[in-house]
C-alpha positions in Angstrom: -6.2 37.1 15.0 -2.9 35.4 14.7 -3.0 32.0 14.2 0.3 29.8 16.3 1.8 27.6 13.5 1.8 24.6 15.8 -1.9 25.2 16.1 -2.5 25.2 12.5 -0.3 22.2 12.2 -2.4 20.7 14.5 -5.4 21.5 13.1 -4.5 20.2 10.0 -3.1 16.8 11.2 -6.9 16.7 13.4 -8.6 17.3 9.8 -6.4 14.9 7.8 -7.2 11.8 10.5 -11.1 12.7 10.2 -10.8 12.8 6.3 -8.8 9.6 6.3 -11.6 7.9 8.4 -14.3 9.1 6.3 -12.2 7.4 3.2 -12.0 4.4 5.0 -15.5 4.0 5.4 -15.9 3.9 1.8 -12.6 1.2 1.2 -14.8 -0.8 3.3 -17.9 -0.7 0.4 -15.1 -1.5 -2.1 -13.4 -4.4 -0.2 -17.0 -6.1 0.6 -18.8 -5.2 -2.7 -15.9 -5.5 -5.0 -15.3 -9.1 -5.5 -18.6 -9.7 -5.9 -18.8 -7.6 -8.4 -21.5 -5.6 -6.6 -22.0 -1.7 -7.1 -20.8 0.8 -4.9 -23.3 3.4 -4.6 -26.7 1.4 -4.1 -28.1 -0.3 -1.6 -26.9 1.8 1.4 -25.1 1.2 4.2 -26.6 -1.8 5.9 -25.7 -4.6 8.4 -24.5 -7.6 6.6 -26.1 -10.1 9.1 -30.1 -8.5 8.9 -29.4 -6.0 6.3 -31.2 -3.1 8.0 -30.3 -0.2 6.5 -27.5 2.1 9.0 -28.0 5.6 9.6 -25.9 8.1 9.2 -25.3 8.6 13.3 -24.1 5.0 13.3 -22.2 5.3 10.6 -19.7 7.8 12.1 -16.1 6.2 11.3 -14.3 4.4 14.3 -16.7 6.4 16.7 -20.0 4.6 16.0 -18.4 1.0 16.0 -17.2 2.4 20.0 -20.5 3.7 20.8 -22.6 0.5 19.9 -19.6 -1.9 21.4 -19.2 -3.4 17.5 -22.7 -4.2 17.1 -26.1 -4.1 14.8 -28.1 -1.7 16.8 -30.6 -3.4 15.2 -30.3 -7.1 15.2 -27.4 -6.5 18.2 -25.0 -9.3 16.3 -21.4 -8.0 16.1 -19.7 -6.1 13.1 -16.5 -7.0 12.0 -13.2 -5.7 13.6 -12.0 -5.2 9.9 -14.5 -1.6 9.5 -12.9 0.2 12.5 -9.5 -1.4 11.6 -9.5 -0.3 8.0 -11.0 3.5 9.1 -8.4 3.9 11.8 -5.7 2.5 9.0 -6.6 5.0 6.4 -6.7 7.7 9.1 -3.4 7.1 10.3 -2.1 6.8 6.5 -3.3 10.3 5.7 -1.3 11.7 8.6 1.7 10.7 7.6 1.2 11.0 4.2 0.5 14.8 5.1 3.8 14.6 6.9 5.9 13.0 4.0 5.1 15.0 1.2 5.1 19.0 0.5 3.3 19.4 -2.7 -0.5 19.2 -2.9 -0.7 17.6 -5.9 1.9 14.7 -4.8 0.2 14.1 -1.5 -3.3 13.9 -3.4 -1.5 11.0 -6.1 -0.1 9.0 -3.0 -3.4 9.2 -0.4 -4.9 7.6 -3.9 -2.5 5.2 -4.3 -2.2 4.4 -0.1 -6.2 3.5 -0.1 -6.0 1.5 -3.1 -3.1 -0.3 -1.9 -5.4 -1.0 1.5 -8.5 -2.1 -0.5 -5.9 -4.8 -2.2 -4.9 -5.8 1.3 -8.5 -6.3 2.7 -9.7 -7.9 0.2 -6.7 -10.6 -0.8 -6.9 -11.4 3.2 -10.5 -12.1 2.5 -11.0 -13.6 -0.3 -7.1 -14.5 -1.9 -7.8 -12.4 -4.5 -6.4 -9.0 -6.1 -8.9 -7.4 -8.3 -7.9 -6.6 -11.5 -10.5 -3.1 -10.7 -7.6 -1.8 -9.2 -4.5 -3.3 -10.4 -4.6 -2.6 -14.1 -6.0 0.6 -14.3 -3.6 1.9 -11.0 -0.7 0.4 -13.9 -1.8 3.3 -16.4 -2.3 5.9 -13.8 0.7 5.6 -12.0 2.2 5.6 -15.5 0.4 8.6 -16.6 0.8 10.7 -13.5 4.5 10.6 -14.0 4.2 13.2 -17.1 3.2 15.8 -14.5 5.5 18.8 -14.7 7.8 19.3 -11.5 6.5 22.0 -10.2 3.2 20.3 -9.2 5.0 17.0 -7.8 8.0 18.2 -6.6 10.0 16.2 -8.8 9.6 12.6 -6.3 11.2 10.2 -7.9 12.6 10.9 -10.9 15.6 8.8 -12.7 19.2 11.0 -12.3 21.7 11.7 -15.1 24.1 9.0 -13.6 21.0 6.0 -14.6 21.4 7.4 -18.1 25.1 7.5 -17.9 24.7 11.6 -18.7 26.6 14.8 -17.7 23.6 16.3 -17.1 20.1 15.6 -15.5 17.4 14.8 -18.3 14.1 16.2 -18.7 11.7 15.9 -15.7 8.9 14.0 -17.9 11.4 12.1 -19.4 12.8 11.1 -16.5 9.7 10.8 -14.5 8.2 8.8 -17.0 11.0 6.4 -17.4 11.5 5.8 -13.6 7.7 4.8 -14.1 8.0 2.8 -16.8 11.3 0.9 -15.7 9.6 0.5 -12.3 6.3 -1.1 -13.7 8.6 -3.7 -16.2 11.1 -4.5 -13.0 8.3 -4.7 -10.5 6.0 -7.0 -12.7 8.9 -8.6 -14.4 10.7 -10.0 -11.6 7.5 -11.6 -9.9 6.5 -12.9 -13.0 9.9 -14.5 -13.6 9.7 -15.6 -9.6 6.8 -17.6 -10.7 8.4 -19.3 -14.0 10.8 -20.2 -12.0 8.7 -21.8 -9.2 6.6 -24.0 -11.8 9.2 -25.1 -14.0 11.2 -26.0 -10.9 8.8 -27.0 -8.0 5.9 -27.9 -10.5 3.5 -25.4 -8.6 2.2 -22.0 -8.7 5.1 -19.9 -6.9 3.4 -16.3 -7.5 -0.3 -15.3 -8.2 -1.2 -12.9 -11.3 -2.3 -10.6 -8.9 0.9 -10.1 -7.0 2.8 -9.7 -10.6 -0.3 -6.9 -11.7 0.2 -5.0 -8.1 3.8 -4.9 -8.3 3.6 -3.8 -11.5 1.1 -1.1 -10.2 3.3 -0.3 -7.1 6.8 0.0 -9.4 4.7 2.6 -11.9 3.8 4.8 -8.9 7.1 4.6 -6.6 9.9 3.7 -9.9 12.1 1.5 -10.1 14.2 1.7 -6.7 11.3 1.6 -4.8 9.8 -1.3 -6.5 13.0 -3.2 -6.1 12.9 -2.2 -1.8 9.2 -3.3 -2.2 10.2 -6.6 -3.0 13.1 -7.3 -0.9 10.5 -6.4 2.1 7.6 -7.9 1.2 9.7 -10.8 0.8 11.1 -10.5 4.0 8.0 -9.9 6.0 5.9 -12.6 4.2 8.8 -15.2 5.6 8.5 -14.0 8.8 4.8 -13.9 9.2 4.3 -16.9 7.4 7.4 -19.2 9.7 6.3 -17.3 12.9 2.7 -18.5 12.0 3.9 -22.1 11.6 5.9 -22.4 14.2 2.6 -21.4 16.3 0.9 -24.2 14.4 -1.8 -21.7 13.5 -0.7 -22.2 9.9 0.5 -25.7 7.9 3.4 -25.6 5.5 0.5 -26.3 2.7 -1.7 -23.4 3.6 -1.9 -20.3 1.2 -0.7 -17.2 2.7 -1.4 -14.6 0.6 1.4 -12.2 -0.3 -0.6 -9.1 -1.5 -0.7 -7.7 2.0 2.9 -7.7 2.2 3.8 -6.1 -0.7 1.5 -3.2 0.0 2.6 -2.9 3.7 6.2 -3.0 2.1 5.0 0.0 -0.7 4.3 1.9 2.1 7.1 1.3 3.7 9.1 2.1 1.0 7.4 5.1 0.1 7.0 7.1 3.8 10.4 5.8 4.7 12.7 4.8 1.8 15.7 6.4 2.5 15.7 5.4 6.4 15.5 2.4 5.4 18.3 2.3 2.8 20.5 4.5 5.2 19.7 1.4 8.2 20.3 -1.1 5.3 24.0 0.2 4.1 25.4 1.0 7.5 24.3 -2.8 8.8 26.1 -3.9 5.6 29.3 -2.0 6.6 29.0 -3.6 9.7 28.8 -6.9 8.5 31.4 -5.9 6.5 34.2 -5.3 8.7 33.2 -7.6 11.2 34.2 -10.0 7.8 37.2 -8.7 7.6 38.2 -8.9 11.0 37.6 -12.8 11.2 39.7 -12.6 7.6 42.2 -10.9 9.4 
């Protein structure tokens, strides 16, 4: 029986989206257990407003939360947009995560990295926190995954001869490893100098340790490029979020807005769609350019 390659392509989109929801229902556990420290395995399932246990047929990602109109079946008080949300999120990420990235071993390393990074969202919208669960160790993996030989990753993101001022490339793990390394150090080190900066000039807290420990997190998976576009966005969309927000009054000038979610959106970003980005970003520059020079002129 032959098999149509856009069936099989298909088929294999269908199965990553199911996967992905399934692996969103379990970033929901971690973003409502984790910052209370609670475990992950035990109790079950349940309904946070009666705590009846939920079985497993309404407990079907995205489907179940359709089929009882986001309610307890039970107590019949509603369930929180974020479970479907986060499901459908995660879904979608493993889709084009699939589409991005050739090598199995590299797709497994990013769909890792992707769910942490919306865990760390969830959870700093919630609760203005980014737990250190997550953060410090995804420092050392991200770190130590860059040792992998090529063959299994594909070579992403690895440092060229020209950064080392070389004739010749160096090393995969030794350029791998220092595109990791230099990544982690800029990531963490600029938004930790961000923050000097804020207290010793505006006598206030400019930049949370969390941001610094997820940047750095984000710079040791993606390098040092990567970390940099990470910044430059997040930046970007937190300022436009956050004035948008005020101008709709729906926010005051002294609320906290919590930047986590930003930089991950802005991570992911970066890492599906990096180079479109920097292609979009050096041709409006050009533009900008000579329409300088022509009021120069």
């Amino acid at each position: 029986m032959n098999v149509q390659p856009e069936a099989l392509r298909l088929f294999i989109n269908i199965y990553f989206f199911a996967l992905g929801a399934v692996i969103g229902s379990f970033l929901n556990v971690c973003i409502a257990r984790l910052p209370e420290g609670k475990s992950l395995v035990r109790p079950a399932s349940h309904c946070p407003s009666c705590g009846s246990s939920i079985r497993w047929f309404d407990n079907i990602p995205i489907v179940s939360f359709l089929l009882l109109q986001g309610k307890c079946r039970r107590c019949g008080l509603p369930i929180s947009w974020q479970y479907p949300a986060v499901e459908l999120l995660t879904a979608i990420l493993f889709v084009l995560l699939l589409q991005r990235f050739d090598h199995a071993v590299a797709l497994v390393v990013y769909l890792v990295f992707a769910s942490a990074l919306v865990v760390i969202s969830f959870i700093d919208l919630k609760h203005y926190i980014i737990p250190n669960e997550i953060s410090i160790p995804g420092i050392f993996i991200g770190l130590a995954l860059s040792l992998l030989p090529a063959r299994l990753t594909g070579g992403e993101f690895v440092l060229p001869s020209s950064f080392f001022f070389l004739s010749a490339d160096p090393p995969h793990v030794v350029g791998s490893f220092l595109n990791s390394l230099i990544g982690c150090l800029v990531g963490g080190g600029l938004l930790y100098l961000t923050a000097i900066f804020s207290l010793l000039v505006f006598k206030k807290e400019g930049m949370g340790g969390g941001d610094i420990k997820l940047l750095a997190m984000v710079g040791a998976f993606l390098g040092w490029k990567l970390a940099l576009m990470t910044i430059m966005l997040g930046s970007a969309l937190g300022a436009i979020v956050g004035i948008t927000l005020i101008i709709l009054r729906l926010r005051k000038r002294t609320d906290y807005i919590p930047f986590g979610p930003y930089l991950a959106l802005a991570a992911l970003l970066s890492l599906l769609y990096g180079d479109q980005i920097m292609q979009v970003y050096l041709e409006f520059g050009e533009q900008i350019n000579e329409l300088v020079m022509k009021v120069i002129g």
